[in-house]
PDB file of C-alpha atoms and ligand atoms in Angstrom:
ATOM      1  CA  MET A  61      93.848 -56.045 148.946  1.00 91.00           C
ATOM      2  CA  ARG A  62      91.086 -57.866 147.063  1.00 97.00           C
ATOM      3  CA  LEU A  63      88.245 -59.710 148.734  1.00 98.00           C
ATOM      4  CA  THR A  64      88.713 -63.470 148.819  1.00 98.00           C
ATOM      5  CA  ILE A  65      86.360 -66.428 148.687  1.00 98.00           C
ATOM      6  CA  ARG A  66      86.641 -66.532 152.499  1.00 98.00           C
ATOM      7  CA  ASN A  67      85.099 -63.041 152.681  1.00 98.00           C
ATOM      8  CA  ILE A  68      82.304 -64.156 150.356  1.00 98.00           C
ATOM      9  CA  ASN A  69      81.598 -67.268 152.422  1.00 97.00           C
ATOM     10  CA  GLU A  70      81.621 -65.122 155.561  1.00 97.00           C
ATOM     11  CA  MET A  71      78.891 -62.949 154.058  1.00 98.00           C
ATOM     12  CA  LYS A  72      76.615 -66.011 153.896  1.00 97.00           C
ATOM     13  CA  ARG A  73      77.437 -66.894 157.511  1.00 97.00           C
ATOM     14  CA  LYS A  74      76.566 -63.344 158.570  1.00 97.00           C
ATOM     15  CA  ASN A  75      73.369 -63.362 156.521  1.00 97.00           C
ATOM     16  CA  GLU A  76      74.702 -60.478 154.460  1.00 98.00           C
ATOM     17  CA  GLN A  77      73.315 -60.394 150.892  1.00 98.00           C
ATOM     18  CA  ILE A  78      75.920 -60.579 148.105  1.00 98.00           C
ATOM     19  CA  PRO A  79      75.319 -58.186 145.178  1.00 98.00           C
ATOM     20  CA  MET A  80      77.033 -59.283 141.958  1.00 98.00           C
ATOM     21  CA  VAL A  81      77.029 -57.888 138.461  1.00 98.00           C
ATOM     22  CA  THR A  82      78.883 -58.686 135.262  1.00 98.00           C
ATOM     23  CA  ALA A  83      81.674 -56.449 133.954  1.00 98.00           C
ATOM     24  CA  TYR A  84      83.500 -56.753 130.678  1.00 98.00           C
ATOM     25  CA  ASP A  85      86.120 -53.997 130.570  1.00 98.00           C
ATOM     26  CA  TYR A  86      88.247 -51.516 132.556  1.00 98.00           C
ATOM     27  CA  THR A  87      85.563 -48.834 132.863  1.00 98.00           C
ATOM     28  CA  SER A  88      82.618 -51.063 133.757  1.00 98.00           C
ATOM     29  CA  GLY A  89      84.766 -52.903 136.317  1.00 98.00           C
ATOM     30  CA  MET A  90      85.817 -49.626 137.929  1.00 98.00           C
ATOM     31  CA  ILE A  91      82.261 -48.234 138.033  1.00 98.00           C
ATOM     32  CA  ALA A  92      80.811 -51.444 139.494  1.00 98.00           C
ATOM     33  CA  GLU A  93      83.499 -51.710 142.151  1.00 98.00           C
ATOM     34  CA  ASN A  94      83.120 -48.046 143.127  1.00 98.00           C
ATOM     35  CA  ALA A  95      79.363 -48.640 143.430  1.00 98.00           C
ATOM     36  CA  GLY A  96      80.052 -51.264 146.104  1.00 98.00           C
ATOM     37  CA  ILE A  97      80.012 -54.594 144.257  1.00 98.00           C
ATOM     38  CA  PRO A  98      82.231 -57.050 146.162  1.00 98.00           C
ATOM     39  CA  MET A  99      82.433 -59.765 143.486  1.00 98.00           C
ATOM     40  CA  LEU A 100      82.338 -59.236 139.716  1.00 98.00           C
ATOM     41  CA  LEU A 101      81.746 -61.798 136.999  1.00 98.00           C
ATOM     42  CA  VAL A 102      83.436 -61.481 133.640  1.00 98.00           C
ATOM     43  CA  GLY A 103      80.569 -63.427 132.111  1.00 98.00           C
ATOM     44  CA  ASP A 104      80.619 -65.223 128.798  1.00 98.00           C
ATOM     45  CA  SER A 105      77.406 -63.223 128.251  1.00 96.00           C
ATOM     46  CA  LEU A 106      79.925 -60.822 126.721  1.00 97.00           C
ATOM     47  CA  GLY A 107      79.406 -62.970 123.622  1.00 96.00           C
ATOM     48  CA  GLN A 108      75.944 -61.415 123.328  1.00 94.00           C
ATOM     49  CA  VAL A 109      76.139 -57.987 124.946  1.00 95.00           C
ATOM     50  CA  VAL A 110      79.642 -56.986 123.828  1.00 96.00           C
ATOM     51  CA  LEU A 111      80.395 -59.074 120.737  1.00 96.00           C
ATOM     52  CA  GLY A 112      76.887 -59.294 119.258  1.00 94.00           C
ATOM     53  CA  HIS A 113      76.565 -63.088 119.002  1.00 95.00           C
ATOM     54  CA  ASP A 114      73.166 -64.804 119.424  1.00 93.00           C
ATOM     55  CA  THR A 115      74.456 -67.143 122.140  1.00 94.00           C
ATOM     56  CA  THR A 116      77.509 -67.624 124.376  1.00 96.00           C
ATOM     57  CA  ILE A 117      78.662 -70.633 122.317  1.00 97.00           C
ATOM     58  CA  PRO A 118      81.202 -68.826 120.054  1.00 98.00           C
ATOM     59  CA  VAL A 119      83.099 -67.151 122.938  1.00 98.00           C
ATOM     60  CA  THR A 120      86.777 -68.188 123.041  1.00 98.00           C
ATOM     61  CA  MET A 121      89.390 -68.472 125.779  1.00 98.00           C
ATOM     62  CA  GLU A 122      91.354 -65.644 124.158  1.00 98.00           C
ATOM     63  CA  GLU A 123      88.318 -63.350 124.361  1.00 98.00           C
ATOM     64  CA  MET A 124      87.678 -64.270 128.000  1.00 98.00           C
ATOM     65  CA  ILE A 125      91.306 -63.607 128.929  1.00 98.00           C
ATOM     66  CA  HIS A 126      91.314 -60.294 127.046  1.00 98.00           C
ATOM     67  CA  HIS A 127      88.186 -58.994 128.834  1.00 98.00           C
ATOM     68  CA  THR A 128      89.210 -60.399 132.216  1.00 98.00           C
ATOM     69  CA  LYS A 129      92.534 -58.537 132.038  1.00 98.00           C
ATOM     70  CA  ALA A 130      90.702 -55.270 131.428  1.00 98.00           C
ATOM     71  CA  VAL A 131      88.285 -55.764 134.351  1.00 98.00           C
ATOM     72  CA  VAL A 132      91.177 -56.693 136.649  1.00 98.00           C
ATOM     73  CA  LYS A 133      93.023 -53.509 135.644  1.00 98.00           C
ATOM     74  CA  GLY A 134      89.997 -51.371 136.504  1.00 98.00           C
ATOM     75  CA  THR A 135      89.549 -52.833 139.983  1.00 98.00           C
ATOM     76  CA  ASN A 136      91.570 -53.432 143.127  1.00 98.00           C
ATOM     77  CA  LYS A 137      89.123 -54.614 145.788  1.00 98.00           C
ATOM     78  CA  ALA A 138      86.540 -56.809 144.070  1.00 98.00           C
ATOM     79  CA  LEU A 139      86.958 -60.548 143.699  1.00 98.00           C
ATOM     80  CA  ILE A 140      87.013 -61.253 139.966  1.00 98.00           C
ATOM     81  CA  VAL A 141      85.374 -64.447 138.704  1.00 98.00           C
ATOM     82  CA  ALA A 142      85.958 -65.319 135.045  1.00 98.00           C
ATOM     83  CA  ASP A 143      83.603 -67.555 133.082  1.00 98.00           C
ATOM     84  CA  MET A 144      85.043 -70.644 131.417  1.00 98.00           C
ATOM     85  CA  PRO A 145      83.708 -70.506 127.845  1.00 98.00           C
ATOM     86  CA  PHE A 146      82.003 -73.365 125.997  1.00 98.00           C
ATOM     87  CA  MET A 147      84.390 -76.278 125.289  1.00 98.00           C
ATOM     88  CA  SER A 148      87.150 -74.943 127.535  1.00 98.00           C
ATOM     89  CA  TYR A 149      86.352 -77.507 130.265  1.00 98.00           C
ATOM     90  CA  GLN A 150      84.061 -80.177 128.799  1.00 97.00           C
ATOM     91  CA  ALA A 151      86.490 -82.250 126.704  1.00 97.00           C
ATOM     92  CA  SER A 152      88.884 -83.373 129.432  1.00 97.00           C
ATOM     93  CA  ARG A 153      89.767 -82.557 133.008  1.00 97.00           C
ATOM     94  CA  GLU A 154      93.347 -81.778 132.024  1.00 97.00           C
ATOM     95  CA  ASN A 155      92.097 -79.277 129.498  1.00 97.00           C
ATOM     96  CA  ALA A 156      89.800 -77.763 132.118  1.00 98.00           C
ATOM     97  CA  ILE A 157      92.637 -77.298 134.628  1.00 98.00           C
ATOM     98  CA  LEU A 158      94.909 -75.697 132.030  1.00 98.00           C
ATOM     99  CA  ASN A 159      92.203 -73.298 130.856  1.00 98.00           C
ATOM    100  CA  ALA A 160      91.129 -72.394 134.395  1.00 98.00           C
ATOM    101  CA  GLY A 161      94.812 -71.719 135.111  1.00 98.00           C
ATOM    102  CA  ARG A 162      95.056 -69.397 132.104  1.00 98.00           C
ATOM    103  CA  LEU A 163      92.178 -67.273 133.387  1.00 98.00           C
ATOM    104  CA  LEU A 164      94.141 -66.750 136.629  1.00 98.00           C
ATOM    105  CA  LYS A 165      97.690 -66.532 135.227  1.00 98.00           C
ATOM    106  CA  GLU A 166      97.007 -64.519 132.067  1.00 98.00           C
ATOM    107  CA  GLY A 167      93.660 -62.899 132.898  1.00 98.00           C
ATOM    108  CA  GLY A 168      94.375 -62.098 136.551  1.00 98.00           C
ATOM    109  CA  ALA A 169      91.041 -63.492 137.843  1.00 98.00           C
ATOM    110  CA  GLN A 170      90.829 -64.922 141.346  1.00 98.00           C
ATOM    111  CA  ALA A 171      88.238 -67.592 140.525  1.00 98.00           C
ATOM    112  CA  VAL A 172      86.483 -69.250 137.590  1.00 98.00           C
ATOM    113  CA  LYS A 173      82.863 -70.214 136.939  1.00 98.00           C
ATOM    114  CA  LEU A 174      81.663 -73.163 134.898  1.00 98.00           C
ATOM    115  CA  GLU A 175      78.244 -74.583 134.069  1.00 98.00           C
ATOM    116  CA  GLY A 176      76.679 -77.887 135.100  1.00 97.00           C
ATOM    117  CA  GLY A 177      75.892 -79.708 138.342  1.00 98.00           C
ATOM    118  CA  THR A 178      76.586 -83.394 138.906  1.00 98.00           C
ATOM    119  CA  ARG A 179      77.964 -83.785 135.379  1.00 97.00           C
ATOM    120  CA  SER A 180      80.639 -81.126 136.068  1.00 98.00           C
ATOM    121  CA  ALA A 181      81.383 -82.049 139.690  1.00 98.00           C
ATOM    122  CA  SER A 182      84.492 -84.161 139.013  1.00 98.00           C
ATOM    123  CA  THR A 183      85.933 -81.366 136.834  1.00 98.00           C
ATOM    124  CA  VAL A 184      85.233 -78.831 139.595  1.00 98.00           C
ATOM    125  CA  ARG A 185      86.973 -81.111 142.099  1.00 98.00           C
ATOM    126  CA  ARG A 186      90.152 -81.358 139.991  1.00 98.00           C
ATOM    127  CA  ILE A 187      90.313 -77.601 139.387  1.00 98.00           C
ATOM    128  CA  VAL A 188      89.804 -76.884 143.089  1.00 98.00           C
ATOM    129  CA  GLU A 189      92.488 -79.465 143.960  1.00 98.00           C
ATOM    130  CA  VAL A 190      95.102 -77.451 142.066  1.00 98.00           C
ATOM    131  CA  GLY A 191      94.188 -74.342 144.065  1.00 98.00           C
ATOM    132  CA  ILE A 192      91.729 -72.553 141.792  1.00 98.00           C
ATOM    133  CA  PRO A 193      88.438 -71.425 143.359  1.00 98.00           C
ATOM    134  CA  VAL A 194      85.383 -72.482 141.328  1.00 98.00           C
ATOM    135  CA  MET A 195      81.864 -71.075 141.243  1.00 98.00           C
ATOM    136  CA  GLY A 196      79.201 -73.486 139.960  1.00 98.00           C
ATOM    137  CA  HIS A 197      76.223 -72.605 137.769  1.00 98.00           C
ATOM    138  CA  ILE A 198      73.017 -74.670 137.600  1.00 98.00           C
ATOM    139  CA  GLY A 199      69.402 -74.292 136.447  1.00 97.00           C
ATOM    140  CA  LEU A 200      69.376 -72.616 133.075  1.00 95.00           C
ATOM    141  CA  THR A 201      72.883 -73.108 131.730  1.00 95.00           C
ATOM    142  CA  PRO A 202      73.142 -70.981 128.564  1.00 94.00           C
ATOM    143  CA  GLN A 203      75.998 -73.011 127.034  1.00 96.00           C
ATOM    144  CA  SER A 204      73.519 -75.939 126.739  1.00 93.00           C
ATOM    145  CA  VAL A 205      70.962 -73.852 124.848  1.00 91.00           C
ATOM    146  CA  ASN A 206      71.004 -76.231 121.881  1.00 90.00           C
ATOM    147  CA  GLN A 207      70.348 -79.237 124.078  1.00 89.00           C
ATOM    148  CA  MET A 208      67.667 -77.507 126.187  1.00 85.00           C
ATOM    149  CA  GLY A 209      65.959 -76.105 123.102  1.00 83.00           C
ATOM    150  CA  GLY A 210      65.859 -72.518 124.372  1.00 81.00           C
ATOM    151  CA  TYR A 211      66.131 -70.479 127.555  1.00 85.00           C
ATOM    152  CA  ARG A 212      63.478 -72.011 129.809  1.00 86.00           C
ATOM    153  CA  VAL A 213      62.813 -72.170 133.562  1.00 88.00           C
ATOM    154  CA  ARG A 214      64.329 -75.326 135.051  1.00 92.00           C
ATOM    155  CA  GLY A 215      63.182 -77.401 138.039  1.00 92.00           C
ATOM    156  CA  LYS A 216      59.433 -76.877 137.653  1.00 92.00           C
ATOM    157  CA  THR A 217      58.556 -80.487 138.522  1.00 95.00           C
ATOM    158  CA  GLU A 218      59.350 -82.218 141.825  1.00 96.00           C
ATOM    159  CA  GLN A 219      61.725 -84.496 139.931  1.00 96.00           C
ATOM    160  CA  GLY A 220      63.423 -81.491 138.322  1.00 96.00           C
ATOM    161  CA  ALA A 221      63.708 -79.765 141.701  1.00 97.00           C
ATOM    162  CA  GLU A 222      65.266 -82.881 143.293  1.00 97.00           C
ATOM    163  CA  ARG A 223      67.732 -83.047 140.401  1.00 97.00           C
ATOM    164  CA  LEU A 224      68.791 -79.428 141.010  1.00 98.00           C
ATOM    165  CA  ILE A 225      69.221 -80.024 144.740  1.00 98.00           C
ATOM    166  CA  GLU A 226      71.424 -83.024 143.930  1.00 98.00           C
ATOM    167  CA  ASP A 227      73.402 -80.890 141.451  1.00 98.00           C
ATOM    168  CA  ALA A 228      74.006 -78.219 144.087  1.00 98.00           C
ATOM    169  CA  LEU A 229      75.038 -80.709 146.776  1.00 98.00           C
ATOM    170  CA  ASP A 230      77.453 -82.440 144.368  1.00 98.00           C
ATOM    171  CA  LEU A 231      79.074 -79.114 143.457  1.00 98.00           C
ATOM    172  CA  GLN A 232      79.432 -78.231 147.131  1.00 98.00           C
ATOM    173  CA  SER A 233      81.049 -81.632 147.861  1.00 98.00           C
ATOM    174  CA  ALA A 234      83.397 -81.080 144.912  1.00 98.00           C
ATOM    175  CA  GLY A 235      84.652 -77.873 146.552  1.00 98.00           C
ATOM    176  CA  ALA A 236      82.759 -75.100 144.723  1.00 98.00           C
ATOM    177  CA  PHE A 237      82.804 -71.891 146.837  1.00 98.00           C
ATOM    178  CA  ALA A 238      79.437 -70.586 145.557  1.00 98.00           C
ATOM    179  CA  ILE A 239      76.763 -71.520 143.017  1.00 98.00           C
ATOM    180  CA  VAL A 240      74.787 -69.431 140.534  1.00 98.00           C
ATOM    181  CA  LEU A 241      71.122 -70.497 140.333  1.00 98.00           C
ATOM    182  CA  GLU A 242      69.676 -69.314 137.043  1.00 97.00           C
ATOM    183  CA  LEU A 243      65.983 -69.253 136.143  1.00 96.00           C
ATOM    184  CA  ILE A 244      64.548 -71.690 138.667  1.00 97.00           C
ATOM    185  CA  PRO A 245      61.392 -71.373 140.827  1.00 97.00           C
ATOM    186  CA  ASN A 246      61.764 -69.284 144.019  1.00 97.00           C
ATOM    187  CA  ALA A 247      60.731 -72.218 146.191  1.00 97.00           C
ATOM    188  CA  VAL A 248      63.403 -74.467 144.683  1.00 98.00           C
ATOM    189  CA  ALA A 249      66.051 -71.763 145.170  1.00 98.00           C
ATOM    190  CA  LEU A 250      64.985 -71.530 148.818  1.00 98.00           C
ATOM    191  CA  ARG A 251      65.290 -75.308 149.265  1.00 98.00           C
ATOM    192  CA  ILE A 252      68.769 -75.316 147.718  1.00 98.00           C
ATOM    193  CA  THR A 253      69.952 -72.251 149.644  1.00 98.00           C
ATOM    194  CA  SER A 254      68.870 -73.684 152.986  1.00 98.00           C
ATOM    195  CA  LYS A 255      70.633 -77.006 152.308  1.00 98.00           C
ATOM    196  CA  LEU A 256      73.999 -75.469 151.356  1.00 98.00           C
ATOM    197  CA  LYS A 257      76.836 -74.075 153.463  1.00 98.00           C
ATOM    198  CA  ILE A 258      78.171 -72.147 150.456  1.00 98.00           C
ATOM    199  CA  PRO A 259      76.340 -69.105 149.061  1.00 98.00           C
ATOM    200  CA  THR A 260      73.811 -69.259 146.240  1.00 98.00           C
ATOM    201  CA  ILE A 261      73.745 -66.341 143.811  1.00 98.00           C
ATOM    202  CA  GLY A 262      70.427 -66.032 141.993  1.00 98.00           C
ATOM    203  CA  ILE A 263      69.419 -64.713 138.604  1.00 98.00           C
ATOM    204  CA  GLY A 264      65.738 -65.207 137.960  1.00 97.00           C
ATOM    205  CA  ALA A 265      65.620 -67.428 141.043  1.00 97.00           C
ATOM    206  CA  GLY A 266      63.736 -65.192 143.484  1.00 97.00           C
ATOM    207  CA  PRO A 267      64.640 -63.427 146.717  1.00 97.00           C
ATOM    208  CA  HIS A 268      65.716 -66.400 148.839  1.00 97.00           C
ATOM    209  CA  CYS A 269      69.270 -66.757 147.502  1.00 98.00           C
ATOM    210  CA  ASP A 270      72.325 -65.486 149.390  1.00 98.00           C
ATOM    211  CA  GLY A 271      73.009 -62.958 146.644  1.00 98.00           C
ATOM    212  CA  GLN A 272      71.870 -61.781 143.236  1.00 98.00           C
ATOM    213  CA  ILE A 273      73.636 -61.381 139.911  1.00 98.00           C
ATOM    214  CA  GLN A 274      72.552 -59.326 136.929  1.00 98.00           C
ATOM    215  CA  VAL A 275      74.015 -58.727 133.503  1.00 97.00           C
ATOM    216  CA  LEU A 276      75.279 -55.122 133.564  1.00 97.00           C
ATOM    217  CA  HIS A 277      73.665 -54.232 130.239  1.00 97.00           C
ATOM    218  CA  ASP A 278      70.241 -55.366 131.518  1.00 96.00           C
ATOM    219  CA  LEU A 279      70.593 -53.361 134.731  1.00 96.00           C
ATOM    220  CA  LEU A 280      71.565 -50.232 132.794  1.00 97.00           C
ATOM    221  CA  GLY A 281      68.976 -50.708 130.042  1.00 95.00           C
ATOM    222  CA  LEU A 282      71.571 -50.693 127.294  1.00 94.00           C
ATOM    223  CA  PHE A 283      69.470 -52.879 125.006  1.00 79.00           C
ATOM    224  CA  LYS A 284      66.477 -51.059 123.600  1.00 72.00           C
ATOM    225  CA  GLU A 285      64.886 -54.172 122.170  1.00 66.00           C
ATOM    226  CA  PHE A 286      65.143 -56.700 124.969  1.00 70.00           C
ATOM    227  CA  THR A 287      65.171 -56.919 128.763  1.00 76.00           C
ATOM    228  CA  PRO A 288      64.816 -60.466 130.121  1.00 85.00           C
ATOM    229  CA  LYS A 289      61.851 -61.019 132.478  1.00 86.00           C
ATOM    230  CA  HIS A 290      64.204 -61.618 135.409  1.00 89.00           C
ATOM    231  CA  ALA A 291      66.100 -58.368 134.863  1.00 94.00           C
ATOM    232  CA  LYS A 292      65.371 -54.978 136.388  1.00 93.00           C
ATOM    233  CA  LYS A 293      66.246 -51.941 134.312  1.00 93.00           C
ATOM    234  CA  PHE A 294      67.466 -49.301 136.785  1.00 96.00           C
ATOM    235  CA  ILE A 295      68.026 -46.703 134.064  1.00 96.00           C
ATOM    236  CA  ASP A 296      67.081 -46.454 130.416  1.00 95.00           C
ATOM    237  CA  GLY A 297      70.724 -46.338 129.346  1.00 96.00           C
ATOM    238  CA  SER A 298      70.034 -46.821 125.663  1.00 95.00           C
ATOM    239  CA  ARG A 299      67.762 -43.756 125.584  1.00 95.00           C
ATOM    240  CA  LEU A 300      70.078 -41.617 127.751  1.00 97.00           C
ATOM    241  CA  PHE A 301      73.199 -42.492 125.745  1.00 97.00           C
ATOM    242  CA  THR A 302      71.408 -41.894 122.451  1.00 97.00           C
ATOM    243  CA  GLN A 303      70.147 -38.526 123.707  1.00 98.00           C
ATOM    244  CA  ALA A 304      73.636 -37.445 124.816  1.00 98.00           C
ATOM    245  CA  ILE A 305      75.206 -38.429 121.498  1.00 98.00           C
ATOM    246  CA  GLN A 306      72.395 -36.716 119.570  1.00 98.00           C
ATOM    247  CA  GLU A 307      73.106 -33.478 121.482  1.00 97.00           C
ATOM    248  CA  TYR A 308      76.790 -33.779 120.585  1.00 97.00           C
ATOM    249  CA  VAL A 309      75.898 -34.343 116.928  1.00 98.00           C
ATOM    250  CA  GLN A 310      73.724 -31.210 116.987  1.00 97.00           C
ATOM    251  CA  GLU A 311      76.440 -29.095 118.630  1.00 96.00           C
ATOM    252  CA  VAL A 312      79.074 -30.223 116.136  1.00 96.00           C
ATOM    253  CA  LYS A 313      76.772 -29.579 113.200  1.00 97.00           C
ATOM    254  CA  SER A 314      75.855 -26.111 114.448  1.00 96.00           C
ATOM    255  CA  GLN A 315      79.478 -25.337 115.360  1.00 94.00           C
ATOM    256  CA  THR A 316      78.531 -24.671 118.969  1.00 95.00           C
ATOM    257  CA  PHE A 317      80.499 -27.586 120.361  1.00 94.00           C
ATOM    258  CA  LEU A 318      83.082 -26.236 122.797  1.00 85.00           C
ATOM    259  CA  VAL A 319      84.652 -27.947 125.768  1.00 80.00           C
ATOM    260  CA  ASP A 320      85.590 -25.772 128.751  1.00 72.00           C
ATOM    261  CA  SER A 321      89.276 -25.662 127.832  1.00 69.00           C
ATOM    262  CA  GLN A 322      88.366 -24.228 124.434  1.00 69.00           C
ATOM    263  CA  LYS A 323      86.471 -21.392 126.088  1.00 67.00           C
ATOM    264  CA  SER A 324      89.665 -20.031 127.693  1.00 66.00           C
ATOM    265  CA  LYS A 325      91.404 -16.936 126.325  1.00 62.00           C
ATOM    266  CA  ILE A 326      94.418 -18.845 125.118  1.00 62.00           C
ATOM    267  CA  ASN A 327      92.255 -20.888 122.776  1.00 65.00           C
ATOM    268  CA  ASN A 328      90.418 -17.858 121.547  1.00 68.00           C
ATOM    269  CA  ILE A 329      93.400 -16.086 120.028  1.00 72.00           C
ATOM    270  CA  LYS A 330      92.429 -14.616 116.681  1.00 72.00           C
ATOM    271  CA  PRO A 331      94.408 -15.855 113.664  1.00 71.00           C
ATOM    272  CA  GLU A 332      96.036 -12.409 113.216  1.00 73.00           C
ATOM    273  CA  GLU A 333      97.258 -12.526 116.856  1.00 74.00           C
ATOM    274  CA  ILE A 334      99.341 -15.630 116.268  1.00 72.00           C
ATOM    275  CA  THR A 335     103.036 -14.782 116.206  1.00 71.00           C
ATOM    276  CA  THR A 336     105.837 -16.936 114.914  1.00 67.00           C
ATOM    277  CA  LYS A 337     107.904 -16.543 118.131  1.00 61.00           C
TER     278      LYS A 337
HETATM  279  O1  KIV B  80      77.667 -65.004 131.584  1.00 60.88           O
HETATM  280  C1  KIV B  80      76.947 -64.493 132.456  1.00 60.88           C
HETATM  281  O2  KIV B  80      76.681 -63.298 132.473  1.00 60.88           O
HETATM  282  C2  KIV B  80      76.400 -65.382 133.474  1.00 60.88           C
HETATM  283  C3  KIV B  80      75.397 -64.809 134.433  1.00 60.88           C
HETATM  284  C4  KIV B  80      74.105 -64.648 133.743  1.00 60.88           C
HETATM  285  C5  KIV B  80      75.272 -65.615 135.651  1.00 60.88           C
HETATM  286  O3  KIV B  80      76.731 -66.526 133.512  1.00 60.88           O
END
């Protein structure tokens, strides 16, 4: 039985921190769940870390459904939240409901996430009304990168902070079950978190949120070139993976590559010992 949004809301009530990470396929979903992650996000960050785009803008519904299906297959306890990609919910509320529905019906997710505060609240309300749990996302909203002119901290002025608080309250009133706070000052995250009944999940928003989310590839150090300031690299995955593959290359080249099964007698029969019977 998978965790539900009730379990996640209960964690806030019990003051239990909520660890979240992104997953994009069967294997990463399985590993993250086995490591104890209760709620996974199939993030549209897959546009960058899996598909190699510069931004999340090109990600399609088909791609989100494809990756969500894989994560769902690799897990059986975690609550799976699927990101609604750019232009899958902005054009009309009807469109938003149909696309959110596809992520549940075809992808197998239990909830969706979409970006924007007050401006997205009426869309969130309509999706929630048809029975689909929605996670909000405010602060830095990567799908608006062209409008914001880059990935910058939001809510640095008192006016900006008030705006974010209003955004969060509007999403809560619209029925969102949790809200991601991305790249906002710690003090603003604290103000928002203490005003809300629903959990806040921070990324670059300091320690006062009800949970934290990280992009899996940042956590595992899979990008050699770039780790965002708000990410903590727990292992240098890029170096370790490269090293392992280099060792394999060496073994193949020197003809010393043998897996255990090839070391058994049966595999070591000499050509002249092979019979036709
Ligand atoms: O797509 C994503 O990975 C996200 C997280 C950064 C919150 O939206």
